[in-house]
Amino acid sequence: MAETVIPDDGPQRWLRRQSRWTAWEAAFWVAAFIPFFFFPTYLTLASQIAITALFAVSVDLILGYAGVITLGHAMFFGLGAYCAGLLTKAGWGEPLSGLLLSGTFAALIGFIVSFLIVRVHHLALIMITLGLGLLTLELANAMSWLTGGTDGLQGVDVWPVFGAFEFDLWGYTAYSYALAVLFLGVVVSRRIVHSSFGLSLRGIRENLGRMPAIGSPYRLRLQTIYTISAGIAGIAGALLTQTTETVSLDTLSFQRSADVVVMLILGGTGRLYGGIVGAIIFLVARDQLADMNPQYWYFWIGLLLMAVVLLMPKGILGGLASVAGRLRR
Amino acid sequence: MIVLFDGFAFGMLLFVLSVGLSVTLGLMNFVNLAHGAFGMLGGYVALVTTRELGLPFLLGLPAAFVAAAVVGIACERTFFRRLYRAGELNQVLFTIGLVFVASAVAAYVFGTGQQPIQLPDYLRGSVEVAGVRLGAYRLFLVIVALVVTALLVVGLEHTSFGARVRAAVDNQRMAQGLGIDVDTVFAITFALGCGLAGLGGALAIEIVGLDPTFGFHVLVYVLIVVAVGGLGSIGGSFAAAALLGIGDVAGKYFVPEIGSFLIYLLMIGILFFRPLGLFGRR
């Protein structure tokens, strides 16, 4: 977590200084264009990474900033994915509005669920999010007339982006599109976390009991961020549908919820780029390991996880930050 | 009637599988998601002792308990004790990593297929009790579960060791001051939890099967039982396991359309009104 220094020139300017773009961030976004030129065969993987990174950012908003541990966020990812898929089946294949509609739908469900979430803590919270996720998965499986069940949703037809850019076989459009949406998602998210609202979320994470005492309506805050996070997760799911032109039950699975939390911790929670870095490392590692040996890649992922928890409890970015801090002194 | 009994027997299986987690999670506050992996270990140990070594099934069960307990102590001494203060999220992740590794190792050693277990003759078929034909193995499950419950309740609530465990958990420093060897107490408690998982795993093969995904597969059910029952409450786990077992089997039997998610609905409903679980005390 960024060290919180007492501002000497007023809170507004302190907040503004915190939210300034750093050179590292700029370098990161420039680096995001590398796959176009150097790894064109990996563009499909790159767009998967961008989508998963957006999903990870949405989870970071509630887990890393507000401290709500969730094991069921794939629920919103999958809802967004199915919503986008069903829209195209209903004859509306325009991608941008589809994205927005899916995000809104997921946010709406998130708003309803948030009333449950703010009531419980600790283990019960983990279990309720887990249970809701599994419940959605079973529902989607049972309603196979709508969702296609285990076969997945077939015949998704997405129109070209802006009516001009067709989704091609190589993933040029898919990656550009996913990257652009990820960028927008990060811009919105960093605006949120660097506002006074974002600070109140950190307050909720650090000390729940104190927030009502200083007059902060913590339930409302939690509900707001949970809704926003659900919406972003839904958009990520819709992106997956539109770039792959198919939806499967797998988008709702526990595995997906667990993976995204794993990525987040790998990269470092409570910093927006933690989820993105985690997604890159996790998915590239999985891709390479699965190439080497399709059966046992999760052995190495498991080892990696254990090592990160023991050696770098704040994740890779957190570890790097503390190393950098030590060098600077 | 038969549904009720089958559900109860399934619930008792869930109870044996989860009560160990209730011990580690409830008493020691350690979120051990690798619990299912210890169950898987017990399952494979029982398999090896009965099939490869030709030992009787009734010896395979204690072997499963001991093996899981020993590995549990080893893990506790080397890794878990560093994580007691690390926060729930790190515990969750570390133990999930452990499940990944365990599952890959199991796939490497035993292959990815289902492994059947050979039951002795007296546990196959059915027995007639008071005019109702009950599956012999299910009856056996119920008996084992009742014995385990009795031993645990007596052991944790009526012996000096149980008192030491509760003291060490409630206030580590005070317990140390009173001359209790907290390290050893924690290690033994952890071993007990893992051993129970191993026993549950060995018992579960006949009902739910055994393959390298066992650790994940069982985890969800186990967590539901512990959360619904209330942390650290053995009676709570017992009641929750029975309730969920009967609910699950009855749901699948009578309303197959919604049977598969009835158990989640039940859990969410219960936790919504009682966030601490049915018998949660804290």
Coordinates of C-alpha atoms in Angstrom, one line a residue:
Chain A
M1 CA 0.0 0.0 0.0
A2 CA 1.2 3.5 -0.7
E3 CA 2.5 5.2 2.4
T4 CA 0.0 7.7 3.7
V5 CA 1.9 10.9 4.5
I6 CA 0.0 13.7 6.2
P7 CA -0.7 16.3 3.5
D8 CA 0.9 19.7 4.2
D9 CA -0.9 21.7 1.5
G10 CA -4.5 20.6 1.8
P11 CA -6.2 17.3 1.0
Q12 CA -7.4 18.2 -2.4
R13 CA -3.9 18.8 -3.7
W14 CA -2.6 15.8 -2.0
L15 CA -5.2 13.6 -3.7
R16 CA -4.4 15.2 -7.0
R17 CA -0.7 14.5 -6.5
Q18 CA -1.4 10.9 -5.7
S19 CA -3.4 10.5 -8.9
R20 CA -0.7 11.9 -11.2
W21 CA 0.3 9.6 -14.0
T22 CA 3.8 8.2 -13.4
A23 CA 6.5 7.4 -16.0
W24 CA 6.1 3.7 -15.1
E25 CA 2.4 3.8 -16.1
A26 CA 3.2 5.5 -19.4
A27 CA 5.9 2.9 -20.1
F28 CA 3.5 0.1 -19.3
W29 CA 0.9 1.3 -21.8
V30 CA 3.6 1.8 -24.5
A31 CA 4.8 -1.8 -23.7
A32 CA 1.2 -3.0 -24.2
F33 CA 1.7 -2.4 -28.0
I34 CA 4.7 -4.8 -28.2
P35 CA 2.6 -7.9 -29.1
F36 CA 1.5 -6.2 -32.3
F37 CA 5.0 -6.0 -33.6
F38 CA 7.0 -8.8 -32.0
F39 CA 4.6 -11.6 -31.1
P40 CA 1.8 -11.4 -33.7
T41 CA 1.1 -15.1 -33.2
Y42 CA 0.3 -14.5 -29.5
L43 CA -2.3 -11.8 -30.1
T44 CA -5.1 -14.1 -29.1
L45 CA -3.4 -14.8 -25.8
A46 CA -2.7 -11.1 -25.4
S47 CA -6.4 -10.3 -25.8
Q48 CA -7.2 -13.0 -23.3
I49 CA -4.7 -11.3 -20.9
A50 CA -6.2 -7.9 -21.4
I51 CA -9.7 -9.2 -20.7
T52 CA -8.6 -11.1 -17.6
A53 CA -6.6 -8.1 -16.4
L54 CA -9.8 -6.0 -16.6
F55 CA -11.6 -8.7 -14.6
A56 CA -8.7 -8.6 -12.1
V57 CA -8.9 -4.8 -11.8
S58 CA -12.6 -5.2 -11.0
V59 CA -11.9 -7.7 -8.2
D60 CA -9.1 -5.5 -6.9
L61 CA -11.6 -2.6 -6.4
I62 CA -13.5 -4.6 -3.8
L63 CA -10.8 -7.0 -2.5
G64 CA -7.7 -4.9 -2.6
Y65 CA -9.3 -1.5 -1.8
A66 CA -12.4 -2.3 0.2
G67 CA -11.2 -5.5 1.7
V68 CA -14.2 -7.6 0.7
I69 CA -12.8 -11.1 0.1
T70 CA -14.8 -12.7 -2.7
L71 CA -14.6 -16.2 -4.2
G72 CA -17.5 -15.8 -6.5
H73 CA -16.8 -12.8 -8.8
A74 CA -16.9 -15.0 -11.9
M75 CA -20.7 -14.7 -11.4
F76 CA -20.6 -11.2 -12.8
F77 CA -18.0 -12.1 -15.4
G78 CA -20.2 -14.9 -16.6
L79 CA -23.5 -12.9 -16.5
G80 CA -21.8 -10.2 -18.7
A81 CA -20.6 -12.9 -21.0
Y82 CA -24.0 -14.5 -21.4
C83 CA -25.8 -11.2 -21.7
A84 CA -23.5 -10.1 -24.6
G85 CA -23.9 -13.5 -26.2
L86 CA -27.7 -13.5 -25.9
L87 CA -27.9 -10.0 -27.3
T88 CA -26.2 -11.1 -30.5
K89 CA -28.5 -14.1 -30.7
A90 CA -31.5 -11.7 -30.3
G91 CA -30.2 -9.9 -33.4
W92 CA -28.2 -7.1 -31.8
G93 CA -24.5 -7.7 -32.6
E94 CA -23.2 -4.1 -32.2
P95 CA -20.2 -4.6 -29.9
L96 CA -20.0 -1.2 -28.0
S97 CA -23.6 -1.0 -27.0
G98 CA -23.6 -4.7 -26.2
L99 CA -20.6 -4.1 -23.9
L100 CA -22.5 -1.3 -22.1
L101 CA -25.7 -3.2 -21.8
S102 CA -23.9 -6.3 -20.4
G103 CA -22.0 -4.1 -18.0
T104 CA -25.2 -2.5 -16.8
F105 CA -27.0 -5.8 -16.4
A106 CA -24.1 -7.2 -14.3
A107 CA -24.0 -4.0 -12.3
L108 CA -27.8 -4.3 -11.6
I109 CA -27.4 -7.9 -10.4
G110 CA -24.4 -6.7 -8.4
F111 CA -26.5 -4.0 -6.8
I112 CA -29.1 -6.5 -5.7
V113 CA -26.4 -8.9 -4.3
S114 CA -24.6 -6.1 -2.5
F115 CA -27.5 -6.0 0.0
L116 CA -26.4 -9.5 1.0
I117 CA -22.7 -8.7 1.0
V118 CA -22.8 -5.8 3.4
R119 CA -24.5 -7.9 6.1
V120 CA -21.9 -10.5 6.6
H121 CA -18.1 -10.7 7.3
H122 CA -15.2 -13.0 7.4
L123 CA -15.9 -16.7 6.7
A124 CA -19.6 -16.1 6.1
L125 CA -18.7 -13.5 3.5
I126 CA -16.4 -15.9 1.7
M127 CA -19.0 -18.6 1.8
I128 CA -21.8 -16.4 0.6
T129 CA -19.8 -15.1 -2.4
L130 CA -18.7 -18.7 -3.1
G131 CA -22.3 -20.0 -2.8
L132 CA -23.8 -17.3 -5.0
G133 CA -21.1 -18.0 -7.7
L134 CA -21.9 -21.8 -7.6
L135 CA -25.6 -21.1 -7.6
T136 CA -25.3 -19.0 -10.7
L137 CA -23.3 -21.7 -12.4
E138 CA -25.9 -24.4 -11.5
L139 CA -28.7 -22.1 -12.7
A140 CA -27.0 -21.6 -16.0
N141 CA -26.5 -25.3 -16.3
A142 CA -30.1 -26.0 -15.5
M143 CA -31.5 -23.4 -17.9
S144 CA -29.8 -25.0 -20.9
W145 CA -32.7 -23.9 -23.2
L146 CA -31.3 -20.4 -22.7
T147 CA -27.6 -20.9 -22.2
G148 CA -26.9 -24.0 -24.2
G149 CA -25.8 -25.8 -21.0
T150 CA -22.5 -27.6 -21.1
D151 CA -22.3 -27.2 -24.9
G152 CA -22.0 -23.4 -24.5
L153 CA -23.8 -20.7 -26.4
Q154 CA -23.5 -21.3 -30.1
G155 CA -23.9 -19.0 -33.0
V156 CA -22.8 -15.7 -31.5
D157 CA -22.4 -13.2 -34.3
V158 CA -20.7 -9.9 -33.5
W159 CA -20.7 -7.0 -35.9
P160 CA -17.5 -5.1 -36.7
V161 CA -16.3 -2.5 -34.2
F162 CA -17.5 1.0 -35.3
G163 CA -18.9 -0.9 -38.3
A164 CA -15.4 -1.0 -39.8
F165 CA -13.1 -3.3 -38.0
E166 CA -14.0 -6.9 -38.5
F167 CA -12.9 -9.5 -35.8
D168 CA -10.1 -11.3 -37.7
L169 CA -8.6 -14.8 -37.3
W170 CA -5.3 -13.4 -36.0
G171 CA -6.8 -11.3 -33.2
Y172 CA -5.6 -7.8 -34.3
T173 CA -9.0 -6.3 -33.8
A174 CA -9.6 -8.4 -30.7
Y175 CA -6.5 -7.3 -29.0
S176 CA -6.8 -3.6 -29.9
Y177 CA -10.4 -3.6 -28.8
A178 CA -9.7 -5.4 -25.5
L179 CA -6.7 -3.2 -24.8
A180 CA -8.7 0.0 -25.4
V181 CA -11.5 -1.2 -23.1
L182 CA -8.9 -2.2 -20.5
F183 CA -7.3 1.2 -20.7
L184 CA -10.7 2.9 -20.2
G185 CA -11.4 0.6 -17.3
V186 CA -8.1 1.4 -15.6
V187 CA -8.7 5.2 -16.2
V188 CA -12.1 5.0 -14.5
S189 CA -10.8 2.8 -11.7
R190 CA -7.8 5.0 -10.9
R191 CA -10.2 8.0 -10.8
I192 CA -12.2 6.1 -8.3
V193 CA -9.4 4.9 -6.0
H194 CA -7.7 8.3 -6.0
S195 CA -10.8 10.1 -4.9
S196 CA -12.1 10.8 -1.4
F197 CA -14.5 7.9 -2.1
G198 CA -11.5 5.6 -2.7
L199 CA -9.9 6.8 0.5
S200 CA -13.1 5.9 2.4
L201 CA -12.9 2.4 0.9
R202 CA -9.4 2.0 2.3
G203 CA -10.7 3.2 5.6
I204 CA -13.3 0.5 5.5
R205 CA -10.7 -2.1 4.8
E206 CA -8.4 -0.9 7.6
N207 CA -10.9 -0.4 10.3
L208 CA -14.6 -1.1 9.7
G209 CA -15.6 -0.1 13.2
R210 CA -14.2 3.4 12.9
M211 CA -16.0 4.4 9.7
P212 CA -19.4 4.9 11.2
A213 CA -17.8 6.7 14.1
I214 CA -16.4 9.4 11.7
G215 CA -19.7 9.7 9.9
S216 CA -19.0 7.6 6.8
P217 CA -21.9 5.5 5.6
Y218 CA -19.8 2.4 5.1
R219 CA -22.7 0.2 3.9
L220 CA -23.6 2.6 1.1
R221 CA -19.9 2.9 0.1
L222 CA -19.5 -0.8 0.0
Q223 CA -22.7 -1.3 -2.0
T224 CA -21.6 1.4 -4.5
I225 CA -18.1 -0.1 -5.1
Y226 CA -19.5 -3.6 -5.3
T227 CA -22.0 -2.5 -7.9
I228 CA -19.2 -0.7 -9.9
S229 CA -17.0 -3.7 -9.6
A230 CA -19.7 -6.1 -10.8
G231 CA -20.3 -3.8 -13.8
I232 CA -16.6 -3.8 -14.8
A233 CA -16.5 -7.6 -14.3
G234 CA -19.5 -7.9 -16.6
I235 CA -17.9 -5.8 -19.2
A236 CA -14.8 -8.0 -19.1
G237 CA -17.1 -11.0 -19.6
A238 CA -18.8 -9.4 -22.5
L239 CA -15.5 -8.6 -24.0
L240 CA -14.6 -12.3 -23.9
T241 CA -17.8 -13.2 -25.6
Q242 CA -17.3 -10.7 -28.4
T243 CA -13.7 -11.5 -29.1
T244 CA -14.1 -15.3 -29.0
E245 CA -17.7 -15.4 -30.4
T246 CA -18.7 -18.1 -28.0
V247 CA -19.8 -18.4 -24.3
S248 CA -19.3 -21.5 -22.1
L249 CA -20.3 -22.4 -18.6
D250 CA -16.6 -22.1 -17.8
T251 CA -17.0 -18.3 -17.6
L252 CA -19.1 -18.8 -14.4
S253 CA -16.9 -21.5 -12.8
F254 CA -15.3 -21.4 -9.4
Q255 CA -12.0 -22.0 -11.1
R256 CA -12.3 -18.6 -12.8
S257 CA -13.1 -16.8 -9.5
A258 CA -10.2 -18.6 -7.8
D259 CA -7.8 -17.9 -10.7
V260 CA -8.5 -14.2 -10.7
V261 CA -7.9 -13.9 -6.9
V262 CA -4.7 -15.8 -7.4
M263 CA -3.5 -13.4 -10.1
L264 CA -4.4 -10.4 -7.9
I265 CA -2.3 -11.7 -5.0
L266 CA 0.5 -12.7 -7.3
G267 CA 0.7 -9.1 -8.7
G268 CA -0.2 -7.4 -5.4
T269 CA -3.5 -6.3 -4.0
G270 CA -4.5 -2.7 -3.5
R271 CA -2.7 -1.4 -6.5
L272 CA -4.5 -1.3 -9.8
Y273 CA -1.5 -2.6 -11.8
G274 CA -1.1 -5.6 -9.4
G275 CA -4.0 -7.4 -11.1
I276 CA -2.7 -6.6 -14.5
V277 CA 0.8 -7.8 -13.8
G278 CA -0.6 -10.9 -12.1
A279 CA -2.8 -11.7 -15.1
I280 CA 0.2 -11.4 -17.5
I281 CA 2.4 -13.6 -15.3
F282 CA -0.3 -16.2 -14.6
L283 CA -1.6 -16.5 -18.2
V284 CA 1.8 -16.5 -19.9
A285 CA 3.1 -19.0 -17.4
R286 CA 0.1 -21.2 -17.9
D287 CA 0.4 -21.0 -21.7
Q288 CA 4.1 -21.9 -21.6
L289 CA 3.8 -24.6 -19.0
A290 CA 0.8 -26.2 -20.7
D291 CA 2.8 -26.2 -23.9
M292 CA 5.6 -28.1 -22.1
N293 CA 3.3 -30.5 -20.3
P294 CA -0.5 -30.2 -20.6
Q295 CA -1.2 -32.3 -17.5
Y296 CA 0.9 -30.8 -14.8
W297 CA 1.1 -27.1 -15.4
Y298 CA -0.9 -26.4 -12.2
F299 CA 1.9 -28.0 -10.2
W300 CA 4.1 -25.0 -11.0
I301 CA 1.3 -22.5 -10.6
G302 CA 0.8 -24.0 -7.1
L303 CA 4.5 -23.8 -6.3
L304 CA 4.6 -20.2 -7.5
L305 CA 1.6 -19.3 -5.3
M306 CA 3.2 -20.8 -2.2
A307 CA 6.5 -19.1 -2.9
V308 CA 4.9 -15.7 -3.4
V309 CA 2.9 -16.0 -0.2
L310 CA 5.9 -17.0 1.9
L311 CA 8.5 -14.7 0.3
M312 CA 6.5 -11.7 -1.0
P313 CA 3.3 -11.4 1.1
K314 CA 2.5 -8.1 -0.7
G315 CA 2.7 -9.7 -4.1
I316 CA 5.2 -9.1 -6.8
L317 CA 4.6 -5.4 -7.3
G318 CA 4.6 -4.9 -3.5
G319 CA 7.9 -6.8 -3.3
L320 CA 9.4 -4.7 -6.0
A321 CA 8.1 -1.5 -4.3
S322 CA 9.7 -2.4 -1.0
V323 CA 13.0 -3.3 -2.7
A324 CA 12.9 0.1 -4.6
G325 CA 12.1 1.8 -1.3
R326 CA 15.1 0.3 0.3
L327 CA 17.4 1.2 -2.5
R328 CA 16.3 4.8 -2.5
R329 CA 17.2 5.2 1.2
Chain B
M1 CA -37.6 -43.2 4.8
I2 CA -34.8 -44.6 2.7
V3 CA -34.1 -41.1 1.4
L4 CA -33.9 -39.8 4.9
F5 CA -31.4 -42.5 5.9
D6 CA -29.3 -42.1 2.7
G7 CA -29.2 -38.4 3.3
F8 CA -28.2 -38.8 6.9
A9 CA -25.5 -41.3 5.9
F10 CA -24.2 -38.8 3.3
G11 CA -24.4 -36.1 5.9
M12 CA -22.3 -38.2 8.2
L13 CA -19.7 -38.6 5.5
L14 CA -19.6 -34.8 5.1
F15 CA -19.3 -34.6 8.9
V16 CA -16.2 -36.8 9.1
L17 CA -14.7 -34.9 6.2
S18 CA -15.4 -31.5 7.6
V19 CA -15.0 -31.8 11.3
G20 CA -11.3 -31.7 11.0
L21 CA -11.6 -28.4 9.3
S22 CA -13.9 -27.2 12.0
V23 CA -11.1 -28.0 14.4
T24 CA -8.3 -26.2 12.5
L25 CA -10.4 -23.3 11.2
G26 CA -12.7 -22.9 14.2
L27 CA -10.2 -23.5 17.0
M28 CA -7.0 -22.2 15.4
N29 CA -8.4 -19.7 13.0
F30 CA -6.4 -21.1 10.2
V31 CA -8.2 -21.0 6.8
N32 CA -7.0 -24.4 5.6
L33 CA -8.4 -24.8 2.1
A34 CA -5.9 -27.7 1.6
H35 CA -8.2 -29.7 3.9
G36 CA -9.6 -31.6 0.9
A37 CA -6.1 -32.4 -0.2
F38 CA -5.4 -34.1 3.1
G39 CA -8.6 -36.0 2.5
M40 CA -7.3 -37.0 -0.9
L41 CA -4.1 -38.2 0.7
G42 CA -6.0 -40.4 3.1
G43 CA -8.0 -41.8 0.2
Y44 CA -5.0 -42.8 -1.7
V45 CA -3.3 -44.2 1.3
A46 CA -6.3 -46.4 2.1
L47 CA -6.3 -47.5 -1.6
V48 CA -2.6 -48.4 -1.5
T49 CA -2.8 -50.3 1.8
T50 CA -5.9 -52.3 0.8
R51 CA -5.2 -53.0 -2.8
E52 CA -1.4 -53.1 -3.1
L53 CA -0.5 -54.4 0.4
G54 CA -3.6 -56.5 0.7
L55 CA -4.4 -55.3 4.2
P56 CA -8.1 -55.4 5.3
F57 CA -10.2 -52.3 4.8
L58 CA -10.6 -51.7 8.5
L59 CA -6.8 -51.3 8.8
G60 CA -6.8 -49.0 5.8
L61 CA -8.9 -46.4 7.6
P62 CA -6.5 -45.9 10.6
A63 CA -3.6 -45.9 8.1
A64 CA -5.3 -43.1 6.2
F65 CA -5.7 -41.2 9.5
V66 CA -2.1 -41.6 10.5
A67 CA -0.6 -40.8 7.1
A68 CA -2.7 -37.6 6.8
A69 CA -1.8 -36.6 10.4
V70 CA 1.9 -37.1 9.9
V71 CA 1.9 -35.1 6.7
G72 CA -0.2 -32.5 8.4
I73 CA 2.4 -32.1 11.2
A74 CA 5.2 -31.8 8.7
C75 CA 3.3 -29.1 6.8
E76 CA 2.4 -27.3 10.0
R77 CA 6.0 -27.3 11.3
T78 CA 7.5 -26.1 8.0
F79 CA 4.9 -23.8 6.5
F80 CA 1.6 -23.2 8.2
R81 CA 3.0 -21.9 11.5
R82 CA 4.5 -18.9 9.6
L83 CA 1.1 -18.1 8.3
Y84 CA -0.8 -18.0 11.6
R85 CA -0.5 -14.2 11.7
A86 CA -0.5 -13.6 8.0
G87 CA -4.2 -12.9 7.5
E88 CA -6.9 -15.0 6.0
L89 CA -6.2 -14.1 2.4
N90 CA -2.6 -15.3 2.5
Q91 CA -3.7 -18.5 4.2
V92 CA -6.3 -19.0 1.5
L93 CA -3.8 -18.6 -1.2
F94 CA -1.1 -20.7 0.2
T95 CA -3.3 -23.6 0.9
I96 CA -4.9 -23.3 -2.6
G97 CA -1.4 -23.5 -4.0
L98 CA -0.9 -26.6 -1.9
V99 CA -4.0 -28.2 -3.4
F100 CA -2.8 -27.4 -6.9
V101 CA 0.5 -29.1 -6.1
A102 CA -1.1 -32.1 -4.4
S103 CA -3.5 -32.6 -7.2
A104 CA -0.7 -32.6 -9.8
V105 CA 1.3 -35.0 -7.8
A106 CA -1.6 -37.4 -7.4
A107 CA -2.3 -37.2 -11.2
Y108 CA 1.4 -38.0 -11.8
V109 CA 1.5 -41.0 -9.4
F110 CA -2.0 -42.5 -9.8
G111 CA -3.2 -41.2 -13.2
T112 CA -6.2 -39.0 -13.7
G113 CA -8.8 -41.8 -13.6
Q114 CA -11.3 -42.7 -10.9
Q115 CA -9.9 -45.2 -8.4
P116 CA -12.4 -47.8 -7.1
I117 CA -11.9 -49.4 -3.7
Q118 CA -12.6 -53.0 -2.9
L119 CA -14.9 -53.2 0.1
P120 CA -15.0 -56.3 2.3
D121 CA -18.0 -58.5 1.9
Y122 CA -19.7 -57.6 5.2
L123 CA -19.9 -53.9 4.1
R124 CA -21.5 -54.7 0.9
G125 CA -25.2 -55.4 0.3
S126 CA -27.8 -54.3 2.8
V127 CA -29.0 -55.0 6.3
E128 CA -32.5 -55.2 7.5
V129 CA -33.2 -53.0 10.6
A130 CA -36.7 -52.7 12.0
G131 CA -38.2 -53.8 8.7
V132 CA -36.3 -51.3 6.5
R133 CA -33.4 -52.4 4.3
L134 CA -30.4 -50.2 4.8
G135 CA -27.1 -50.2 2.9
A136 CA -24.5 -51.8 5.0
Y137 CA -21.8 -49.3 4.1
R138 CA -24.0 -46.4 4.9
L139 CA -24.8 -47.9 8.3
F140 CA -21.1 -48.3 8.8
L141 CA -20.6 -44.6 7.9
V142 CA -23.1 -43.5 10.5
I143 CA -21.5 -45.6 13.2
V144 CA -18.0 -44.3 12.4
A145 CA -19.3 -40.7 12.5
L146 CA -21.0 -41.2 15.8
V147 CA -17.9 -42.7 17.3
V148 CA -15.8 -39.8 16.0
T149 CA -18.2 -37.3 17.4
A150 CA -18.2 -39.0 20.8
L151 CA -14.4 -39.1 20.9
L152 CA -14.0 -35.5 19.8
V153 CA -16.5 -34.1 22.3
V154 CA -15.0 -36.0 25.2
G155 CA -11.4 -35.2 24.0
L156 CA -11.8 -31.5 23.5
E157 CA -14.3 -30.6 26.2
H158 CA -13.6 -33.0 29.0
T159 CA -9.8 -33.7 29.1
S160 CA -6.9 -31.6 30.2
F161 CA -5.5 -31.7 26.7
G162 CA -8.7 -30.2 25.4
A163 CA -8.5 -27.5 28.0
R164 CA -5.0 -26.7 27.0
V165 CA -6.0 -26.5 23.3
R166 CA -8.7 -24.0 24.1
A167 CA -6.4 -22.0 26.4
A168 CA -3.7 -21.9 23.7
V169 CA -6.2 -20.7 21.1
D170 CA -7.9 -18.1 23.3
N171 CA -4.7 -16.4 24.6
Q172 CA -1.4 -17.7 23.4
R173 CA 0.8 -15.6 25.7
M174 CA -1.2 -16.4 28.8
A175 CA -1.2 -20.1 27.9
Q176 CA 2.6 -19.9 27.5
G177 CA 2.9 -18.2 30.8
L178 CA 1.0 -21.0 32.5
G179 CA 3.6 -23.5 31.2
I180 CA 1.6 -24.8 28.2
D181 CA 3.8 -25.8 25.3
V182 CA 1.7 -23.9 22.7
D183 CA 3.8 -25.0 19.7
T184 CA 3.2 -28.7 20.5
V185 CA -0.4 -28.2 21.3
F186 CA -1.0 -26.4 17.9
A187 CA 1.0 -29.1 16.1
I188 CA -1.1 -31.9 17.7
T189 CA -4.4 -30.1 17.0
F190 CA -3.4 -29.6 13.4
A191 CA -2.5 -33.2 13.1
L192 CA -5.8 -34.2 14.5
G193 CA -7.6 -32.0 12.0
C194 CA -5.6 -33.4 9.0
G195 CA -5.9 -36.9 10.3
L196 CA -9.7 -36.6 10.4
A197 CA -9.6 -35.3 6.8
G198 CA -7.7 -38.4 5.8
L199 CA -10.1 -40.7 7.5
G200 CA -13.0 -38.9 5.8
G201 CA -11.2 -39.2 2.4
A202 CA -10.8 -43.0 2.9
L203 CA -14.5 -43.3 3.8
A204 CA -15.6 -41.2 0.9
I205 CA -14.1 -43.3 -1.9
E206 CA -17.1 -45.6 -2.0
I207 CA -19.7 -42.8 -2.1
V208 CA -18.1 -40.0 -4.1
G209 CA -15.1 -41.7 -5.8
L210 CA -11.5 -40.7 -5.8
D211 CA -9.5 -38.9 -8.4
P212 CA -6.9 -36.0 -8.4
T213 CA -9.7 -33.4 -8.3
F214 CA -10.9 -34.7 -5.0
G215 CA -9.3 -31.9 -3.1
F216 CA -11.3 -29.2 -4.9
H217 CA -14.4 -31.2 -5.3
V218 CA -14.9 -31.9 -1.7
L219 CA -13.7 -28.5 -0.5
V220 CA -16.9 -26.7 -1.3
Y221 CA -19.1 -29.1 0.6
V222 CA -16.7 -29.1 3.5
L223 CA -16.6 -25.3 3.7
I224 CA -20.4 -25.1 3.5
V225 CA -20.7 -27.5 6.5
V226 CA -18.2 -25.6 8.6
A227 CA -19.7 -22.2 7.8
V228 CA -23.3 -23.3 8.3
G229 CA -22.5 -25.2 11.5
G230 CA -20.6 -22.4 13.1
L231 CA -16.9 -22.2 13.7
G232 CA -15.3 -24.5 16.2
S233 CA -18.6 -26.1 17.2
I234 CA -18.5 -29.9 16.8
G235 CA -22.2 -30.2 17.5
G236 CA -22.8 -27.5 15.0
S237 CA -20.9 -29.3 12.3
F238 CA -22.8 -32.4 13.1
A239 CA -26.1 -30.8 12.8
A240 CA -25.2 -28.9 9.7
A241 CA -23.8 -31.9 8.0
A242 CA -26.9 -34.0 8.8
L243 CA -29.2 -31.1 7.6
L244 CA -27.2 -30.5 4.4
G245 CA -26.8 -34.2 3.6
I246 CA -30.5 -34.9 4.0
G247 CA -31.4 -31.7 2.1
D248 CA -29.0 -32.5 -0.7
V249 CA -30.1 -36.2 -1.2
A250 CA -33.8 -35.3 -0.7
G251 CA -33.5 -32.4 -3.2
K252 CA -31.9 -34.6 -5.8
Y253 CA -34.5 -37.3 -5.3
F254 CA -37.7 -35.3 -5.1
V255 CA -37.0 -32.2 -7.2
P256 CA -34.2 -33.1 -9.6
E257 CA -34.5 -29.9 -11.5
I258 CA -33.3 -27.7 -8.7
G259 CA -31.7 -30.5 -6.6
S260 CA -28.1 -29.5 -7.5
F261 CA -28.3 -26.0 -6.2
L262 CA -30.6 -26.6 -3.2
I263 CA -27.6 -27.0 -1.0
Y264 CA -26.3 -23.5 -2.0
L265 CA -29.6 -21.9 -1.5
L266 CA -29.9 -23.5 2.0
M267 CA -26.4 -22.2 2.9
I268 CA -27.0 -18.7 1.7
G269 CA -30.3 -18.5 3.5
I270 CA -28.9 -19.8 6.7
L271 CA -25.8 -17.5 6.6
F272 CA -28.0 -14.5 5.8
F273 CA -29.9 -14.8 8.9
R274 CA -27.2 -16.3 11.1
P275 CA -23.8 -15.0 9.7
L276 CA -22.0 -16.9 12.5
G277 CA -23.6 -20.2 11.5
L278 CA -26.2 -22.2 13.4
F279 CA -24.2 -22.7 16.5
G280 CA -21.6 -20.0 16.1
R281 CA -20.5 -18.5 19.4
R282 CA -18.2 -15.7 18.5

